[in-house]
Coordinates of C-alpha atoms and ligand atoms in Angstrom, one line a residue:
X1 CA -65.5 83.5 2.4
X2 CA -63.2 80.5 1.8
X3 CA -61.4 80.7 -1.5
X4 CA -62.8 78.3 -4.1
X5 CA -59.5 76.5 -4.5
X6 CA -59.3 75.8 -0.8
X7 CA -62.9 74.5 -0.9
X8 CA -62.1 72.2 -3.8
X9 CA -58.9 71.0 -2.1
X10 CA -60.8 70.2 1.2
X11 CA -63.4 68.2 -0.8
X12 CA -60.7 66.1 -2.4
X13 CA -58.7 65.4 0.7
X14 CA -61.6 65.1 3.2
X15 CA -61.5 61.5 4.6
X16 CA -64.6 59.4 4.7
X17 CA -65.6 58.7 8.2
X18 CA -67.3 55.9 10.2
X19 CA -70.5 57.6 11.5
X20 CA -72.6 56.6 14.5
X21 CA -75.9 58.4 15.1
X22 CA -77.5 58.1 18.5
X23 CA -81.1 58.8 17.6
X24 CA -83.4 60.2 20.3
X25 CA -86.3 57.7 20.9
X26 CA -87.2 59.0 24.3
X27 CA -85.6 56.4 26.5
X28 CA -85.6 53.6 23.9
X29 CA -82.7 52.7 21.7
X30 CA -81.9 53.3 18.0
X31 CA -78.2 53.5 17.0
X32 CA -77.3 53.9 13.3
X33 CA -73.8 53.0 12.1
X34 CA -72.7 54.0 8.6
X35 CA -69.3 52.7 7.4
X36 CA -66.9 54.7 5.2
X37 CA -68.1 52.5 2.2
X38 CA -71.7 53.4 2.9
X39 CA -72.8 50.1 4.5
X40 CA -75.4 50.6 7.3
X41 CA -76.2 48.8 10.5
X42 CA -79.2 49.9 12.7
X43 CA -79.3 48.6 16.2
X44 CA -82.8 48.7 17.7
X45 CA -85.7 50.7 16.4
X46 CA -87.3 52.5 19.4
X47 CA -90.9 52.3 20.5
X48 CA -93.9 51.3 18.4
X49 CA -95.7 54.1 16.5
X50 CA -94.8 56.7 14.0
X51 CA -92.6 59.0 16.2
X52 CA -89.5 56.8 16.5
X53 CA -89.7 55.2 13.0
X54 CA -90.0 58.7 11.6
X55 CA -87.0 60.0 13.5
X56 CA -84.8 57.0 12.5
X57 CA -85.9 57.3 8.8
X58 CA -85.2 61.0 8.8
X59 CA -81.6 60.5 10.1
X60 CA -81.0 57.6 7.8
X61 CA -82.3 59.2 4.6
X62 CA -81.7 62.9 5.1
X63 CA -78.5 62.9 7.1
X64 CA -76.8 59.7 6.3
X65 CA -78.1 59.7 2.7
X66 CA -79.0 56.0 2.9
X67 CA -81.3 54.3 0.4
X68 CA -81.7 51.3 2.6
X69 CA -80.7 49.7 6.0
X70 CA -78.3 46.9 5.2
X71 CA -78.4 45.2 8.6
X72 CA -80.9 45.6 11.3
X73 CA -80.3 44.1 14.8
X74 CA -82.9 43.8 17.6
X75 CA -80.8 43.5 20.8
X76 CA -83.8 42.0 22.7
X77 CA -87.6 41.8 22.6
X78 CA -88.7 44.8 24.7
X79 CA -90.9 47.4 23.2
X80 CA -88.4 50.2 23.4
X81 CA -86.0 48.2 21.2
X82 CA -88.1 46.2 18.7
X83 CA -91.2 48.4 18.7
X84 CA -90.4 50.7 15.7
X85 CA -89.3 48.2 13.1
X86 CA -92.6 47.4 11.4
X87 CA -93.2 51.1 10.8
X88 CA -89.6 51.8 9.9
X89 CA -89.6 49.0 7.2
X90 CA -92.5 50.9 5.5
X91 CA -90.3 54.1 5.3
X92 CA -87.0 52.6 4.2
X93 CA -86.1 49.1 2.9
X94 CA -84.4 46.9 5.4
X95 CA -82.3 44.1 3.9
X96 CA -81.3 41.8 6.7
X97 CA -82.7 41.1 10.2
X98 CA -80.8 39.7 13.2
X99 CA -81.9 38.9 16.8
X100 CA -81.0 36.6 19.6
X101 CA -83.7 34.1 18.6
X102 CA -87.4 34.3 18.7
X103 CA -89.0 33.5 22.0
X104 CA -89.8 29.8 22.3
X105 CA -91.9 30.0 25.5
X106 CA -94.3 32.7 26.7
X107 CA -92.7 35.2 29.0
X108 CA -94.4 38.0 30.9
X109 CA -92.0 40.7 29.6
X110 CA -92.2 39.6 25.9
X111 CA -95.4 40.8 24.3
X112 CA -97.0 38.8 21.4
X113 CA -98.3 42.1 20.0
X114 CA -94.6 43.0 19.4
X115 CA -93.4 39.6 18.2
X116 CA -96.2 39.0 15.7
X117 CA -95.5 42.3 13.7
X118 CA -91.8 41.5 13.8
X119 CA -92.4 38.1 12.3
X120 CA -94.6 39.6 9.7
X121 CA -92.0 42.2 8.8
X122 CA -89.1 39.8 8.6
X123 CA -91.1 37.1 6.8
X124 CA -89.0 34.3 8.4
X125 CA -85.8 35.7 7.1
X126 CA -84.4 36.8 10.4
X127 CA -81.0 35.3 11.5
X128 CA -80.1 34.4 15.0
X129 CA -76.8 35.8 16.4
X130 CA -74.9 34.4 19.3
X131 CA -71.9 35.5 21.3
X132 CA -68.8 35.0 19.1
X133 CA -70.5 35.6 15.8
X134 CA -69.4 38.4 13.4
X135 CA -71.4 40.4 10.9
X136 CA -69.2 40.7 7.9
X137 CA -68.8 44.3 6.8
X138 CA -67.2 45.5 3.6
X139 CA -63.7 47.1 4.1
X140 CA -61.3 48.3 1.5
X141 CA -59.5 51.2 -0.1
X142 CA -57.6 53.4 2.3
X143 CA -59.8 52.5 5.3
X144 CA -58.8 50.3 8.2
X145 CA -60.6 47.0 8.6
X146 CA -64.0 47.0 10.3
X147 CA -65.0 44.3 12.6
X148 CA -68.5 43.9 14.1
X149 CA -68.3 41.1 16.7
X150 CA -71.1 39.9 19.0
X151 CA -69.8 39.4 22.5
X152 CA -73.0 38.6 24.4
X153 CA -76.4 37.1 23.6
X154 CA -79.0 34.9 25.3
X155 CA -77.3 35.4 28.6
X156 CA -73.9 34.0 27.7
X157 CA -70.8 35.9 26.7
X158 CA -68.2 35.0 24.1
X159 CA -66.3 31.9 24.9
X160 CA -69.0 30.5 27.2
X161 CA -71.1 27.4 26.4
X162 CA -74.9 28.0 25.9
X163 CA -76.9 27.6 29.0
X164 CA -74.1 28.8 31.4
X165 CA -75.4 30.2 34.6
X166 CA -75.9 34.0 34.8
X167 CA -74.1 34.5 38.1
X168 CA -70.4 33.8 38.2
X169 CA -68.1 34.8 41.1
X170 CA -64.5 35.4 40.5
X171 CA -63.5 37.1 43.7
X172 CA -65.0 37.5 47.2
X173 CA -65.6 41.3 46.8
X174 CA -68.0 40.7 43.9
X175 CA -71.7 41.5 44.7
X176 CA -74.1 39.8 42.3
X177 CA -77.6 41.0 42.0
X178 CA -80.6 38.6 42.1
X179 CA -80.8 36.7 38.8
X180 CA -82.4 38.8 36.1
X181 CA -85.1 36.7 34.5
X182 CA -86.1 39.4 32.0
X183 CA -85.1 39.5 28.4
X184 CA -82.6 42.3 29.2
X185 CA -80.1 39.7 30.3
X186 CA -80.4 38.1 26.8
X187 CA -79.5 41.3 25.0
X188 CA -77.1 41.1 22.1
X189 CA -74.0 43.1 22.9
X190 CA -71.3 43.9 20.3
X191 CA -67.9 45.6 19.8
X192 CA -67.3 47.5 16.6
X193 CA -63.6 48.0 15.8
X194 CA -62.4 50.4 13.1
X195 CA -58.6 50.4 13.1
X196 CA -57.7 51.5 16.6
X197 CA -61.2 52.8 17.4
X198 CA -63.5 50.6 19.5
X199 CA -67.2 51.1 20.3
X200 CA -69.2 48.9 22.7
X201 CA -73.0 48.7 22.8
X202 CA -74.5 46.1 25.2
X203 CA -78.2 46.7 24.6
X204 CA -79.9 46.4 28.0
X205 CA -77.5 43.9 29.5
X206 CA -77.8 43.8 33.3
X207 CA -75.4 43.5 36.2
X208 CA -74.6 39.8 36.3
X209 CA -74.1 39.3 32.6
X210 CA -72.0 42.5 32.5
X211 CA -69.8 40.9 35.2
X212 CA -69.2 37.8 33.0
X213 CA -67.8 40.2 30.3
X214 CA -64.9 40.7 32.8
X215 CA -64.9 37.6 35.0
X216 CA -62.8 35.4 34.7
X217 CA -61.3 37.3 31.7
X218 CA -62.0 40.6 29.9
X219 CA -64.0 39.7 26.8
X220 CA -64.3 43.3 25.5
X221 CA -61.3 45.1 26.9
X222 CA -60.7 48.9 26.6
X223 CA -62.9 50.9 24.2
X224 CA -63.1 54.5 23.1
X225 CA -66.8 55.0 23.2
X226 CA -69.4 53.2 25.4
X227 CA -73.1 53.3 24.6
X228 CA -74.1 53.1 28.3
X229 CA -76.0 49.9 29.0
X230 CA -79.7 49.9 29.5
X231 CA -80.2 53.7 29.1
X232 CA -78.0 54.2 32.1
X233 CA -80.2 52.2 34.6
X234 CA -78.6 51.2 37.9
X235 CA -79.6 47.6 37.5
X236 CA -76.9 47.6 34.8
X237 CA -73.6 49.4 34.5
X238 CA -71.7 47.2 37.0
X239 CA -68.6 49.2 37.8
X240 CA -66.5 46.0 37.3
X241 CA -67.4 46.2 33.6
X242 CA -67.4 50.0 33.2
X243 CA -63.9 50.3 34.8
X244 CA -62.6 47.5 32.6
X245 CA -64.0 49.2 29.4
X246 CA -62.2 52.4 30.4
X247 CA -64.3 54.4 27.9
X248 CA -63.1 57.9 27.0
X249 CA -66.5 58.9 26.0
X250 CA -69.8 57.6 27.3
X251 CA -73.2 58.2 25.7
X252 CA -76.4 57.6 27.6
X253 CA -79.5 56.9 25.6
X254 CA -81.8 58.0 28.3
X255 CA -85.2 59.7 28.3
X256 CA -86.4 62.7 30.3
X257 CA -87.6 60.4 33.1
X258 CA -86.0 57.1 32.2
X259 CA -82.4 55.9 32.7
X260 CA -79.5 58.1 33.4
X261 CA -79.7 57.1 37.0
X262 CA -77.6 58.4 39.9
X263 CA -75.3 55.4 40.6
X264 CA -74.6 54.9 36.9
X265 CA -73.7 58.5 36.5
X266 CA -71.4 58.3 39.5
X267 CA -69.8 55.2 38.1
X268 CA -69.2 56.8 34.7
X269 CA -67.7 60.0 36.3
X270 CA -65.3 57.9 38.3
X271 CA -64.3 55.6 35.4
X272 CA -60.5 55.6 34.7
X273 CA -59.7 57.8 31.7
X274 CA -63.2 59.2 31.1
X275 CA -63.2 62.5 29.3
X276 CA -66.8 63.2 28.5
X277 CA -70.3 61.9 29.3
X278 CA -73.1 62.7 26.9
X279 CA -76.8 62.3 27.4
X280 CA -79.6 62.2 24.9
X281 CA -81.8 63.9 27.5
X282 CA -81.5 65.8 30.7
X283 CA -82.8 63.5 33.4
X284 CA -85.6 65.7 34.9
X285 CA -86.0 63.4 37.8
X286 CA -82.5 64.0 39.3
X287 CA -80.5 67.1 40.2
X288 CA -78.1 69.0 38.0
X289 CA -75.2 67.3 39.8
X290 CA -76.4 63.9 38.6
X291 CA -76.6 65.1 35.0
X292 CA -73.7 65.9 32.7
X293 CA -73.1 69.6 31.8
X294 CA -75.6 71.3 29.5
X295 CA -73.3 71.4 26.5
X296 CA -73.2 67.6 26.6
X297 CA -77.0 67.1 26.6
X298 CA -78.9 66.8 23.3
X299 CA -82.4 67.5 24.6
X300 CA -83.1 69.6 27.7
X301 CA -86.9 69.6 27.8
X302 CA -89.5 66.9 28.1
X303 CA -91.3 68.1 25.0
X304 CA -88.2 68.0 22.8
X305 CA -87.3 68.1 19.1
X306 CA -85.7 64.7 19.2
X307 CA -82.1 65.9 18.7
X308 CA -79.6 63.2 17.9
X309 CA -75.9 62.9 18.9
X310 CA -73.5 62.2 16.0
X311 CA -70.1 60.5 16.3
X312 CA -67.7 60.6 13.3
X313 CA -64.5 58.6 13.4
X314 CA -61.7 59.6 11.1
X315 CA -59.3 56.7 11.6
X316 CA -56.7 58.2 9.2
X317 CA -56.5 61.3 11.5
X318 CA -56.8 59.0 14.5
X319 CA -59.6 61.1 16.0
X320 CA -63.3 61.3 16.3
X321 CA -65.8 64.1 16.9
X322 CA -69.0 64.0 18.9
X323 CA -71.5 66.5 17.8
X324 CA -74.9 67.8 18.9
X325 CA -75.8 69.5 15.6
X326 CA -79.0 71.1 17.1
X327 CA -76.8 73.0 19.6
X328 CA -74.0 73.5 17.0
X329 CA -71.6 71.8 19.4
X330 CA -68.8 69.6 18.2
X331 CA -65.8 68.2 20.1
X332 CA -62.8 66.2 19.0
X333 CA -61.2 63.3 20.8
X334 CA -58.1 61.3 20.0
X335 CA -58.0 57.6 19.2
X336 CA -55.3 56.6 21.6
X337 CA -55.0 52.8 21.0
X338 CA -53.4 51.0 18.2
X339 CA -55.1 48.8 15.6
X340 CA -56.5 45.6 17.3
X341 CA -57.2 43.8 14.1
Ligands
ZN1 ZN1 -84.5 49.4 26.9

């Protein structure tokens, strides 16, 4: 038993944190950010249907104690990212919608049966984001400034003119892949800065656009935490980018048989300064050597309970914890860099 006075004291001095929930949507994406002032940003909404919308709503309402989603971003138009939003908007109010722009021409990988419900849900009130834009977040009180900056979108990176080619060569060692004509390459990617803490989420950005985040200059720079691009697929996670990000902690939003691929896992393991690799799922298609250790995996089985991974940043203490609540596992990491704002 903790004495009551101690309990009271700890309630008073406990710092408010910036929380990031990596919700398991079985190889899709749904990342919920809640600021110390209670403002919320959801990035992607998983697959269509009740499962993913239900999981997101549960985390938002029951864990994060949210009454609404203030900002919802669709990184790109694939069903594992935009699919859940019509159902989710029935479960919790969503105030603002952002995307990289509605498709203007038919494309084989963009399905009208996903775009039409999105248009209905947003009722024309969606805003287009492009590289270099910011979403303004409330800061104040004792908390360091928050910055949410878009660094990639529609195939271009911050500082580049619209329509720039996807492939850019900065040195002879570089090996581009064939041009990616899917909407993955158009993904919105962002950096969230909270004092000295930096988090990068690149949606499903692929190899060549990732390269442009480093060539000819580093657009993102070093981060603390990397939401591994494209569920950890090997068509993404160009080592040029990963090594430049120098993440301390990497979190792979993979499914039991999707993402978390062998080359990407090797790239992450070899990244300079890496301390921990987390996975939402054990990849059942590869060996134990190509998966992170069991204590870093939120869901072991194919028929899982949809366990999330939670990240809490206490900038005042200059540390963050990564927790898998379902396994009662929590680890603390230091914020090593100084305030970039
Ligand atoms: Zn995806």
